Amino acid sequence: MKVSIVGATGYSGLELLRLVSQHPNLELISLHSLTGKGELLSETFPLVKETGYDLIVEPVDAVRISAIAEIVFLATPAGIAKDLIPLLSSSLQIIDLSGDFRLEKSENYDNWYGQSAAAQALRDEAIYGLSEWEQTALMGARLIANPGCYATAILLALMPLFEKLAMGDVIIDAKSGVSGAGKGLSPATHFMQTHDNLQAYKINRHQHIPEIEQQLSKVTESVAPITLTTQLLPIARGLMATIYFETSATNQQLSAIFATAYQQAPFVRIFAEQLPTIQQVIGSNYCDIGWHKDERTGRVTLISVIDNLVKGAAGQAIQNVNISQGWEQTLGLPLLPILI
Amino acid sequence: MKVSIVGATGYSGLELLRLVSQHPNLELISLHSLTGKGELLSETFPLVKETGYDLIVEPVDAVRISAIAEIVFLATPAGIAKDLIPLLSSSLQIIDLSGDFRLEKSENYDNWYGQSAAAQALRDEAIYGLSEWEQTALMGARLIANPGCYATAILLALMPLFEKLAMGDVIIDAKSGVSGAGKGLSPATHFMQTHDNLQAYKINRHQHIPEIEQQLSKVTESVAPITLTTQLLPIARGLMATIYFETSATNQQLSAIFATAYQQAPFVRIFAEQLPTIQQVIGSNYCDIGWHKDERTGRVTLISVIDNLVKGAAGQAIQNVNISQGWEQTLGLPLLPILI
Amino acid sequence: MKVSIVGATGYSGLELLRLVSQHPNLELISLHSLTGKGELLSETFPLVKETGYDLIVEPVDAVRISAIAEIVFLATPAGIAKDLIPLLSSSLQIIDLSGDFRLEKSENYDNWYGQSAAAQALRDEAIYGLSEWEQTALMGARLIANPGCYATAILLALMPLFEKLAMGDVIIDAKSGVSGAGKGLSPATHFMQTHDNLQAYKINRHQHIPEIEQQLSKVTESVAPITLTTQLLPIARGLMATIYFETSATNQQLSAIFATAYQQAPFVRIFAEQLPTIQQVIGSNYCDIGWHKDERTGRVTLISVIDNLVKGAAGQAIQNVNISQGWEQTLGLPLLPILI
Amino acid sequence: MKVSIVGATGYSGLELLRLVSQHPNLELISLHSLTGKGELLSETFPLVKETGYDLIVEPVDAVRISAIAEIVFLATPAGIAKDLIPLLSSSLQIIDLSGDFRLEKSENYDNWYGQSAAAQALRDEAIYGLSEWEQTALMGARLIANPGCYATAILLALMPLFEKLAMGDVIIDAKSGVSGAGKGLSPATHFMQTHDNLQAYKINRHQHIPEIEQQLSKVTESVAPITLTTQLLPIARGLMATIYFETSATNQQLSAIFATAYQQAPFVRIFAEQLPTIQQVIGSNYCDIGWHKDERTGRVTLISVIDNLVKGAAGQAIQNVNISQGWEQTLGLPLLPILI
């Protein structure tokens, strides 16, 4: 199927390109960028030169995209997709990697994104694409709201627990590589400030918070407001969520819950008491989960790691296309991480 | 005063050397190491060559140290100091940077360190050297148990709160640079495994846990067991503790509590709602504290950062000598961090 | 075809696994290691868990390998392959990633590797696998000596020049990521010594020197001894060779020489005056080459970059299998680098 | 003496602050910046908060600086000092860390800096402050042109050789940490492009080239044009110059030349065949020099390392003040590097 990528000069856009290039059923047809002026992609990313994927970066043209593509990935900042999608042909499949269609309540979008939400009808149509939990809903979906990177790592860890256990307060200490902060230039992403440092940002104000609470509320009656700290690690890729909660469940019960939830999930690996590290998922679509239950306190420390650009963005987007098209969900997604 | 350093070929030992070299009242007289064979220190650390501090690294000889030194710093692994100190002259001032004299209950040492505790009389004599909270006890102290690095960052943040507020459960997500893991060779500190990674270790089993709970219990009636996650950052120096707790105290009350606690403390800086980063304390003896209170949840996320080799080891050791000797506590300690 | 990997617990072994997993004509059949005791590979590299490639790591058993495999990759330290190969079935195709079969003169091996060379007959049989320059010789080759990482980056840059120009002295300042130093534990690869540092090692004593001089002498009459500095960068992957030489050739002539040499070479990209960086080849089999000719001095500064684990090891090994088997040389090799 | 720093919000400015704070004879009186609007320095660099050095950053006001300061450091981009200095009182001592007064021939400045040179009279007055080679000229100097970072590491290595040996072509492969690239925001200093990378820039076009050739020509009759490659390392601080040249001098002769040249130089350490690394000088004013002579080629590979912000900028500036004022040249300069 013919694929266009909007936002090709960003990190998620480039990662989509890498994954589309390895996918047997997808053919890249055009690249677009909000600032595209007809230059080659290699002017932004020299790594694509002579690869066969060094296309012209075109401006965002809804008519042209509608004419040539069958699937379009929108790897754009919040606020773009909601205005662009109404202009696209209704026969296009759309995977939006931004937050524009993730929140069901418009006031949540207004409050956490600081702008007005997309049209109600479109938001009603959009399927929230947490692949492992929306297999049925995703089948045949036209408009997919791809989950946020933090939300993905956190929800894959918490959904089974909220579904099966009585969960109280949850505290999440999350850390992400710098690719998550995007290509924009700012002191916070200058090497001198990022390197050899750890920087907390948007504490309890991150826009993935309402997304997480909304999805958890689908599998349980009530969800207490979560605490979420987001921090910038001095690494390029990778995301770790360290999650704290109290439970009377035993280690065996936790193992059983995760085993049941993910026995059919090729991209979720349960490490149990062997704690996963960020390195072990880089370049891959895995979410690795491990935990430690402290008998002294009755609290569990649970660790969930993903590659923010793959399972947290481009990889899950491909997985969602696979599911929606009725293909094997691992199709075209490399199973082995790369050691960096 | 004449100073010997035992454990000079470790990172804390080298940092002691750097700080002693800048101290007007301290004169370095000898270096010792458990593996010392009479080689120059520059064979281990070329950076000291021709600095005037490139002494011979001698074996650990209690008689010789007692004969030549007035102050001895023990920057040795757990289990060394407890056997060495009884052999040293009782007129020597001793600052032990290991955990041997930090725990009052011998069973705590036995359990968390996996070996038998030091003699009771010595443990009774030792003053726990959290500088800002033991100014009086430290005056004239002969044997000082220098706090652990995690314990320092965490206690400086929590002591004022436990003293003034009703504190319930506390969850601590702490991250340290690799220097905290020591010079020993292991896969976990090989560049390939440390770089571009984040590795959790000793979750809820770190030996600083009983140290923290013990000290908190001095300022309040009862302390619930804490949760502590320790993680290895891909950086050399620096430590951040992200601390979570629930409180009815307002932001203003929190500010007032910290302002009161540390108004006389030159090495604790209160950043309040401006969150500190690790970089801003490197090379210095500062502990920087900031926080965010989330009105949605009633929980506070509090961040405390130190340089693990300075305020978490060598710097606090010098500060404790200053206090015990009746000198200005900032004497010889550089006030400006170094930008790395 | 059925593949065994010997040295599977090293970095090149793991990279071979990653590439074999993506190759349509290769099927992984067994993993071996000098220290293999029957444990799963995931005990060394957790990243392979549940990927389908988490095989048992077997000891090195020539009889068993001969019985089950059709192709064997030897990713072992120098000195292993020369003793192992005589024990393997003569119907096996062997790709040796060590230096055991690269040097034609046994005294060169003796001198630069400090041990005695492989049997003459085997060394005569081995084809030196610099893919772009040995396409014909590689066809049907049974025993392939895969080039060294430094040698690959340097020879791909210098072979066309030595073939076409009168070349005098050549000075090479080369830098490699830490994966090139292997998994062995030593102070030089401890994070604390590697991070934020640049370490020169084996200056003019690196064993790739005779390999480079030998191959250059195949395309010209005489080759002056080269100068080679090797340095350890604080990165995991990637290698840059900065090469200095004097020439009367113009920029246009240099461009023409490289264009001619590599017009059929899908894995060599000529960036000319746009200087390549290490990042742009990571994860891929590319060698990117650029240069600057200084009119003030008549000297050229030429930069050649590869991923030391791909084009400098596992990737070129796969490319060599492809050529020797008569397959498309790009088969199974991902064309897009990964942004790290 | 009272000190003003112009360019206080840059990396060299901050490093000057750190060193002035430790200097017994210097008192910081004011901070200035081209963009200064009266904010505290801690708004740019939180690390200075509550240190006693968190002054207001004032605009650059020549009248005010002349009224309050005795010494002014100009840590500004090229082109500022040449216009500012004529406005300053002639009784002020000025240390210019930019390139405005380093080049004697105005056409050199015009060509390499792309703007017109400072007034001839001022350029005549300025003393080039390569401390170890200008001790006499620096005494009492009013206007000091502080050398460039690359120039410092390279000249300290080459001056003794050009003075004593017949030197031919010299090739220099130099690498610097990112602090050398300044605080300006650009893709080349964004963490994602700098991290895990090595980037060559300004090959043979770096403005330190004429500076190096000019100074070498002071100790020998003729100097052949040098080749200089400058490269950005993924580290914050530190600079290594790897220098290649041919010589008939023996190792012993080289040792003797360096020993003689620097026997009185407390900040130059000769490591001879033990090759220095970048880490061993960080935070200090040392220049460490080592080399390897290759008997196969007759060429020497010489390595010179400095901290670009200390010996390559602020540290040498302080050393020059010390010399010019007749103080001990080590005064206020920490002798021990810091392990990072």
Coordinates of N, CA and C in Angstrom, one line a residue, chain C residues 36 54 168 225:
Chain C
G36 N 31.1 -21.0 26.4 CA 29.7 -21.5 26.4 C 29.5 -22.7 27.2
D54 N 17.0 -16.5 20.9 CA 17.6 -16.7 22.2 C 18.0 -18.2 22.3
G168 N 52.3 9.3 -2.0 CA 53.5 9.3 -1.2 C 53.1 8.9 0.2
P225 N 55.6 3.0 4.1 CA 55.0 2.7 5.4 C 54.0 3.8 5.9

